[in-house]
Amino acid sequence: MTASNPSRELAGLPVDSRYWPVGRHHEVLKRSLSDIEGFWTDVASQLSWQRQWDQTLQWDPPFAKWFVGGMLNASHNCVDRHADSQRKDKIAYLWEGEPGDRRVMTYGELYNEVNTFAATLQDLGLRRGDRITLYMPMVPEFPIALLAASRIGAIFTVVFSGFSAAALSGRINDSGSKMLITADGSYRRGKIIPLKDIADEALRSSPSIEKVIVYKRLEKETELQRGRDVWWHDAVQGKSHFVPPEPLDASHPLFILYTSGTTGKPKGAVHSTGGYLTYVYATQKWVFDIRPEDVYWCTADIGWITGHSYVVFGPLAHGATSIMYEGTPDYPSTERWWEIIERYKATILYTTPTAIRSLMRSGDDLPRRHDLTSLRLLGTVGEPINPAAWEWYFDVIGGKRSPIVDTWWQTETGGILISASPNLGLVPLKPGSATFPLPGIDAEIVNEDGKPVQNGEKGFLVIRKPWPGMFMTLYNDSERYKQVYWNRFQDMYYPGDYAVKDADGYFWLLGRADEVLKVSGHRLGTIEVEDALVGHPAVTEAAVAGRADSVKGEGIIVFVTLKPDYKPSDALRQELREKVRNTIGPIATPDEIYFTGSLPKTRSGKIMRRVVKAVASGIEIGDITTLEDESSVEEVQKAMATFTRQIE
Ligand code: WTA
C-alpha cells in the first residue's frame, strides 16, 4: 500500500499522488524537533515584519517569548499585504446572513473598512494596550473590528454572542475593557437575539466601559444611551483615511479569550501578536493546505478560538477566500449548509462533530440533492469524532474523495497541534484519530508520574516544548497559569486531556481528564454550572456531571439538594434551568435536573464527582470506601429513577 492518498485507499478509490504530496509529515516533524528555533525562524520569516527579531525563543519556563525584539502588526499582515498586491480585488469574505441577505467583501474593501474603523476607534479614545470587548453576531463587521483594534495595538476580547449578560459583564470586568462593540441584535433560527439589550444589562455592572459602538443589523427600535452609545454607521462618518499599522512587539497581546476551567471563574488566555500569527499562518497551510483558488469555510463562530484562528487570522494571513455564515445549520432547514457549499463552490469545510451528527440525523437525501463535488478537504474540531459520524462525513459529504483532518487543539494552544497534514503529505487516516503532532509539537502521553506510557496505554497528553501559538499567560493571573498547566508535570504543558497512542503511534484523544465538559463542542466547567445553581435561593448544593449524548457529545446532568423550605417541583426545575441560562448562557442549559436528599461526599465533605458521574451515566460506580454516607448513592440513584418514571 502506498501512503500517498490514504483516504482514497480507504474508500477503495485510485490514488492520485499528484494531488496529495507523498508523506513528509514525519520527516518534517523530526527535523523541526531537532532544531525548534531554526525551524520557527523559517516559518515566521514568511510573515511581514516591521522589525526583524533578535532572538527566536526566550524560554523561561513556563513563560515563553517568541521572536524577541521583532515588531509586526496583525492587521498589516492580514489586510495590507493583500490589498497592496494583485489580490486587491480578490474576495476575502463571501458572507450570508441567516435571512438570506448576502455580501461580498474584497481585500481592497476590507482594507478600507479596517482603516476607517481603526480611525473611529482612535477618535473615540481607544489607545494601544487598551482592552476592547466584542459581543457581536457573525457579520463582516466582526472581523473588521478585530483587525481595526489590532491595527492600533488595542487588545481585543471577544465574548460569544450566546453568553448571558452576567457572563459578558464578568469578562468585561476581568479584562478592564473601556470599550464595547455590539449590535442591536442577531438572527438565530429565525428568531432575534437582542444583543444590545443583553449588553445594556451587563453594563449595569461593568463601569469600566466608556463607549459602546452598536452595529445596526436589524430593523428594530434600539435605545442608545446618550454620551456612551453610538451607532457604527454614525461613528465612521468622515473617517475614511489611512491609519498606519502600529509596529507592535512580537509579545504584545493580540487578544485575551476567556475559557472555562475547573473553577467557577473563567480564565483569560492571553495570546501574543508574533507567535500567534506565525502559528495560525503555519497551521492554516499545513492542515488546510490553503491555496489561492480555494473557497474555504470554517463554520465556527468568531466568539470561540476556532473562529479567531481559522475564520479570521489564519485565512486572512494567506489572502484566502472564506465563507462566513450568520445562522444555524438547520434554518430554515437542514439543507442550508449544503446549499451554501453548492452556491459558492466551497472546497474546504471545517466544522464540529456535533454539527455533523445533527445533520446526519436528517439523512442522506438532503446533501445528495446538492452538488458538493467542489469539496476537496474536510475537517473537524472541538471533540472526539465517532467513527460512524466520520464515515458519513467522508462518504456523503466528501463523496469519498476528500480526506478528513481531525484537528486537536485548545483555546490555550492558539492553533491546531495534532492533525494530519495534506500539505506536508497525508498519513493514512483512521476514523477517530487525530493522527500525529504537527511540526514543532513535541507531544507525548505520560502516566501520573510524568513518564511516557507504552503504546496502547491510556495516559495524559503533554507537550514538552513551547511552540509559537502557545498562550503567554492567564490575564492578571500568572500564578493560576503556572498552577493549572505546568504544575502537574515538571516543565511539560498539561492540556487536561486523556489520550492513547495505538500500535502505529497514532494519537487518539479520549476527552477531558478534569472537570471540564464539552457540550456541542463548547467548553464548560462543571463548577461554573454548579455555581450558577447554588446562586438560586432554593439550592443548598449542586453536583453537575456530563453524560454521553449521541448528538451533542456530552449533555449536562444536574443533582441538587434543596433548602428545607423548598419542595421539588417541575416549576422549580424550570426556574433552575433558567437560572443557569441567565448566569452562563443557553449553551449551558441542563438536560436533566434531579432533586435528591443528599449528595455522595467524602468524609472531608467534598462531593465525589466520579460517583455522581457514574450514577448519571448509569455505569459501574467503583470504589466508594472513602464515601461518608453510602446511602447517598442510593438516594441519587433513586432521584434519577423516580423522575425518569414520572416522565415516561
Ligand atoms: C477537546 C477548541 C478530541 C479537548 C479548539 C480539548 C478535542 C478541548 C478535539 C479544547 C479533537 C478539541 N478530538 N477532542 N479533535 N479538539 N478537543 O478550548 O478536550 O474550546 O482540551 O478549543 O476540546 O476546547 P477549546
XYZ file of C-alpha atoms in Angstrom, residues 79-380:
302
model
C -5.063 43.041 5.094
C -2.447 45.474 3.739
C -0.224 42.728 2.349
C -3.053 41.631 0.082
C -4.710 44.973 -0.602
C -1.343 46.269 -1.819
C -0.936 43.359 -4.219
C -2.710 41.774 -7.144
C -5.032 40.229 -4.551
C -6.685 43.627 -4.047
C -9.850 42.530 -5.846
C -9.795 39.009 -4.509
C -12.701 38.137 -2.235
C -11.864 37.895 1.446
C -15.367 37.031 2.672
C -18.426 35.617 0.982
C -20.993 36.418 3.611
C -24.517 35.148 4.016
C -26.982 36.276 6.655
C -29.487 33.879 8.136
C -32.483 35.576 6.437
C -30.683 35.122 3.093
C -29.062 38.535 2.584
C -25.594 38.368 1.034
C -22.452 40.462 0.931
C -19.119 40.070 -0.788
C -16.028 41.796 0.561
C -12.752 42.009 -1.329
C -9.367 42.563 0.286
C -9.398 46.103 -1.080
C -12.754 46.784 0.567
C -11.662 45.109 3.774
C -8.635 47.389 3.819
C -10.829 50.482 3.538
C -13.223 49.295 6.209
C -10.453 48.358 8.626
C -8.744 51.704 8.230
C -11.990 53.607 8.647
C -12.874 51.703 11.760
C -9.364 51.978 13.201
C -9.636 55.757 12.800
C -13.025 55.628 14.513
C -11.668 53.677 17.463
C -8.833 56.176 17.851
C -11.260 59.054 17.676
C -13.352 57.528 20.407
C -10.290 57.376 22.621
C -9.031 53.826 22.228
C -5.255 53.542 22.522
C -2.558 50.929 22.251
C -2.791 48.461 25.150
C -6.419 49.356 25.981
C -8.831 46.438 26.168
C -11.924 46.334 23.993
C -14.707 43.747 24.290
C -16.736 42.470 21.347
C -20.179 40.931 21.646
C -21.108 40.520 18.031
C -23.130 38.473 15.588
C -21.387 36.785 12.646
C -21.309 39.775 10.293
C -18.306 41.096 8.322
C -18.017 43.970 10.802
C -16.898 41.414 13.386
C -13.532 40.614 11.732
C -13.276 44.261 10.642
C -13.450 45.331 14.282
C -10.836 42.778 15.381
C -8.474 43.870 12.643
C -9.029 47.556 13.388
C -8.322 47.006 17.081
C -5.137 45.095 16.290
C -4.092 47.811 13.848
C -3.821 50.355 16.654
C -2.483 47.871 19.225
C -5.650 47.654 21.315
C -6.174 44.222 22.917
C -9.470 42.657 21.989
C -11.509 40.195 23.975
C -14.433 38.511 22.288
C -17.414 37.193 24.222
C -19.513 34.660 22.295
C -22.909 36.189 21.494
C -24.662 33.216 23.116
C -23.322 34.126 26.555
C -25.578 35.827 29.097
C -25.386 39.367 30.466
C -23.740 38.076 33.641
C -21.055 36.213 31.684
C -20.434 39.240 29.461
C -20.140 41.567 32.407
C -17.721 39.237 34.230
C -15.402 39.132 31.230
C -15.545 42.896 30.668
C -14.666 43.457 34.302
C -11.826 40.968 34.392
C -10.256 42.451 31.279
C -10.930 46.048 32.354
C -12.257 46.907 28.892
C -13.062 50.529 28.202
C -14.997 49.999 25.008
C -17.656 47.541 23.848
C -18.673 46.744 20.313
C -22.012 45.050 19.851
C -25.029 45.044 17.534
C -28.706 45.799 18.024
C -29.224 42.093 17.565
C -28.724 38.993 15.541
C -30.787 36.381 13.744
C -30.724 32.889 15.095
C -33.017 30.128 13.906
C -35.467 32.713 12.643
C -35.626 34.493 15.979
C -33.993 37.688 17.073
C -31.333 37.777 19.781
C -31.447 41.259 21.312
C -27.705 41.678 21.835
C -27.879 45.348 22.747
C -30.490 44.730 25.458
C -28.314 41.990 26.941
C -25.285 44.267 26.722
C -27.196 47.070 28.472
C -27.960 44.729 31.318
C -24.313 43.646 31.504
C -23.119 47.242 31.538
C -25.122 47.982 34.664
C -22.368 46.097 36.480
C -19.455 46.955 34.213
C -18.475 50.552 34.922
C -15.140 50.427 33.040
C -16.929 50.737 29.678
C -16.856 54.332 28.462
C -18.087 53.884 24.897
C -20.320 51.410 23.114
C -20.383 51.108 19.331
C -23.566 49.486 18.050
C -23.712 47.875 14.630
C -27.187 48.017 13.112
C -28.162 44.550 11.976
C -31.932 44.677 12.495
C -34.863 46.878 11.626
C -35.813 47.498 15.201
C -36.027 50.371 17.600
C -32.985 50.472 19.815
C -32.275 52.919 22.538
C -28.852 54.468 22.681
C -27.542 55.886 25.917
C -26.514 59.490 25.427
C -22.765 60.081 25.650
C -21.988 56.387 25.877
C -23.502 54.664 22.850
C -23.040 55.428 19.184
C -24.211 53.693 16.018
C -21.405 52.159 13.987
C -22.648 53.874 10.810
C -22.663 57.276 12.510
C -19.310 56.823 14.188
C -17.463 56.023 10.948
C -18.780 59.092 9.082
C -15.936 61.091 7.562
C -13.205 58.779 8.857
C -12.062 57.190 5.615
C -8.343 57.723 5.866
C -5.230 55.606 6.276
C -4.244 54.647 9.808
C -0.653 53.395 9.879
C -0.454 49.899 11.361
C 1.233 50.334 14.730
C 4.530 48.403 14.950
C 3.991 46.083 17.900
C 6.328 43.954 19.897
C 6.001 40.277 18.976
C 4.775 39.629 22.534
C 2.307 42.484 22.582
C -1.013 40.776 23.420
C -3.232 40.461 20.364
C -6.191 39.258 22.377
C -7.500 37.741 25.572
C -10.004 34.920 25.212
C -11.867 33.607 28.243
C -12.382 29.895 28.560
C -13.728 27.514 31.166
C -11.614 25.646 33.652
C -12.062 23.729 36.850
C -13.178 26.660 38.984
C -16.206 28.888 38.559
C -14.101 31.759 37.235
C -13.264 31.719 33.505
C -9.606 32.030 32.600
C -8.363 34.745 30.261
C -5.876 33.149 27.867
C -3.535 35.868 26.599
C -2.195 35.401 23.078
C 0.748 37.222 21.572
C 0.898 39.010 18.223
C 4.013 37.464 16.647
C 3.901 33.899 17.948
C 0.160 33.514 17.482
C 0.157 34.878 13.950
C 3.134 32.717 12.964
C 1.417 29.657 14.325
C -2.001 30.168 12.744
C -0.309 31.045 9.461
C 1.682 27.796 9.542
C -1.201 25.553 10.563
C -3.628 27.094 8.085
C -1.213 25.901 5.419
C -0.200 22.527 6.850
C -3.647 21.362 7.890
C -5.914 23.031 5.338
C -3.385 23.101 2.529
C -4.804 26.513 1.681
C -4.329 27.536 -1.957
C -5.095 30.756 -3.842
C -8.118 29.265 -5.616
C -9.748 27.750 -2.531
C -13.159 28.700 -1.210
C -12.694 27.840 2.404
C -15.398 27.543 5.028
C -14.761 27.249 8.728
C -18.226 27.228 10.300
C -17.089 28.309 13.779
C -18.382 31.453 15.423
C -15.676 34.078 15.931
C -16.694 34.015 19.595
C -14.581 30.862 20.011
C -10.885 30.271 19.422
C -11.624 28.309 16.244
C -13.209 31.411 14.759
C -10.350 33.678 15.873
C -7.710 31.429 14.338
C -9.417 29.865 11.338
C -12.131 32.344 10.314
C -10.084 35.493 10.834
C -6.300 35.395 11.244
C -5.289 32.130 9.520
C -7.183 32.545 6.247
C -6.603 36.301 6.049
C -2.863 35.917 6.651
C -2.858 33.780 3.492
C -5.093 36.090 1.478
C -7.663 33.300 1.202
C -11.352 33.478 0.312
C -13.645 32.415 3.152
C -17.333 31.825 3.505
C -18.938 33.352 6.575
C -22.490 32.471 7.573
C -24.518 34.125 10.304
C -27.007 31.470 11.344
C -27.505 27.875 12.378
C -27.167 24.866 10.051
C -30.834 23.949 10.431
C -32.526 27.175 9.390
C -34.810 27.344 7.508
C -33.990 23.651 7.030
C -31.104 21.250 7.457
C -30.303 21.784 3.797
C -28.883 25.240 4.433
C -25.201 24.287 4.629
C -25.366 22.110 1.537
C -26.966 24.985 -0.376
C -24.171 27.287 0.730
C -21.467 24.811 -0.313
C -23.101 24.392 -3.699
C -23.695 28.119 -4.238
C -20.130 29.206 -3.503
C -18.411 26.004 -4.638
C -16.694 25.566 -1.301
C -13.528 23.493 -1.496
C -12.742 23.082 2.219
C -15.215 22.567 5.063
C -14.135 22.705 8.708
C -16.782 22.025 11.363
C -17.627 20.142 14.556
C -18.587 16.518 15.151
C -21.795 17.793 16.813
C -22.849 19.590 13.630
C -22.030 16.511 11.559
C -24.016 14.228 13.872
C -27.029 16.505 13.907
C -27.051 16.914 10.110
C -26.548 13.190 9.709
C -29.838 12.676 11.544
C -31.701 14.313 8.652
C -30.488 11.557 6.364
C -28.504 11.336 3.144
C -31.161 12.701 0.795
C -30.719 16.363 1.634
C -26.963 16.551 0.995
C -27.349 14.296 -2.041
C -29.721 16.825 -3.624
C -26.817 19.257 -3.874
C -23.645 19.328 -5.882
C -20.947 19.055 -3.252
C -18.227 17.928 -5.657
C -16.293 21.174 -5.192
C -15.189 19.930 -1.747
C -11.659 18.559 -1.629
C -10.864 18.616 2.086
C -12.915 18.216 5.266
C -12.030 18.942 8.874
C -13.383 18.514 12.395
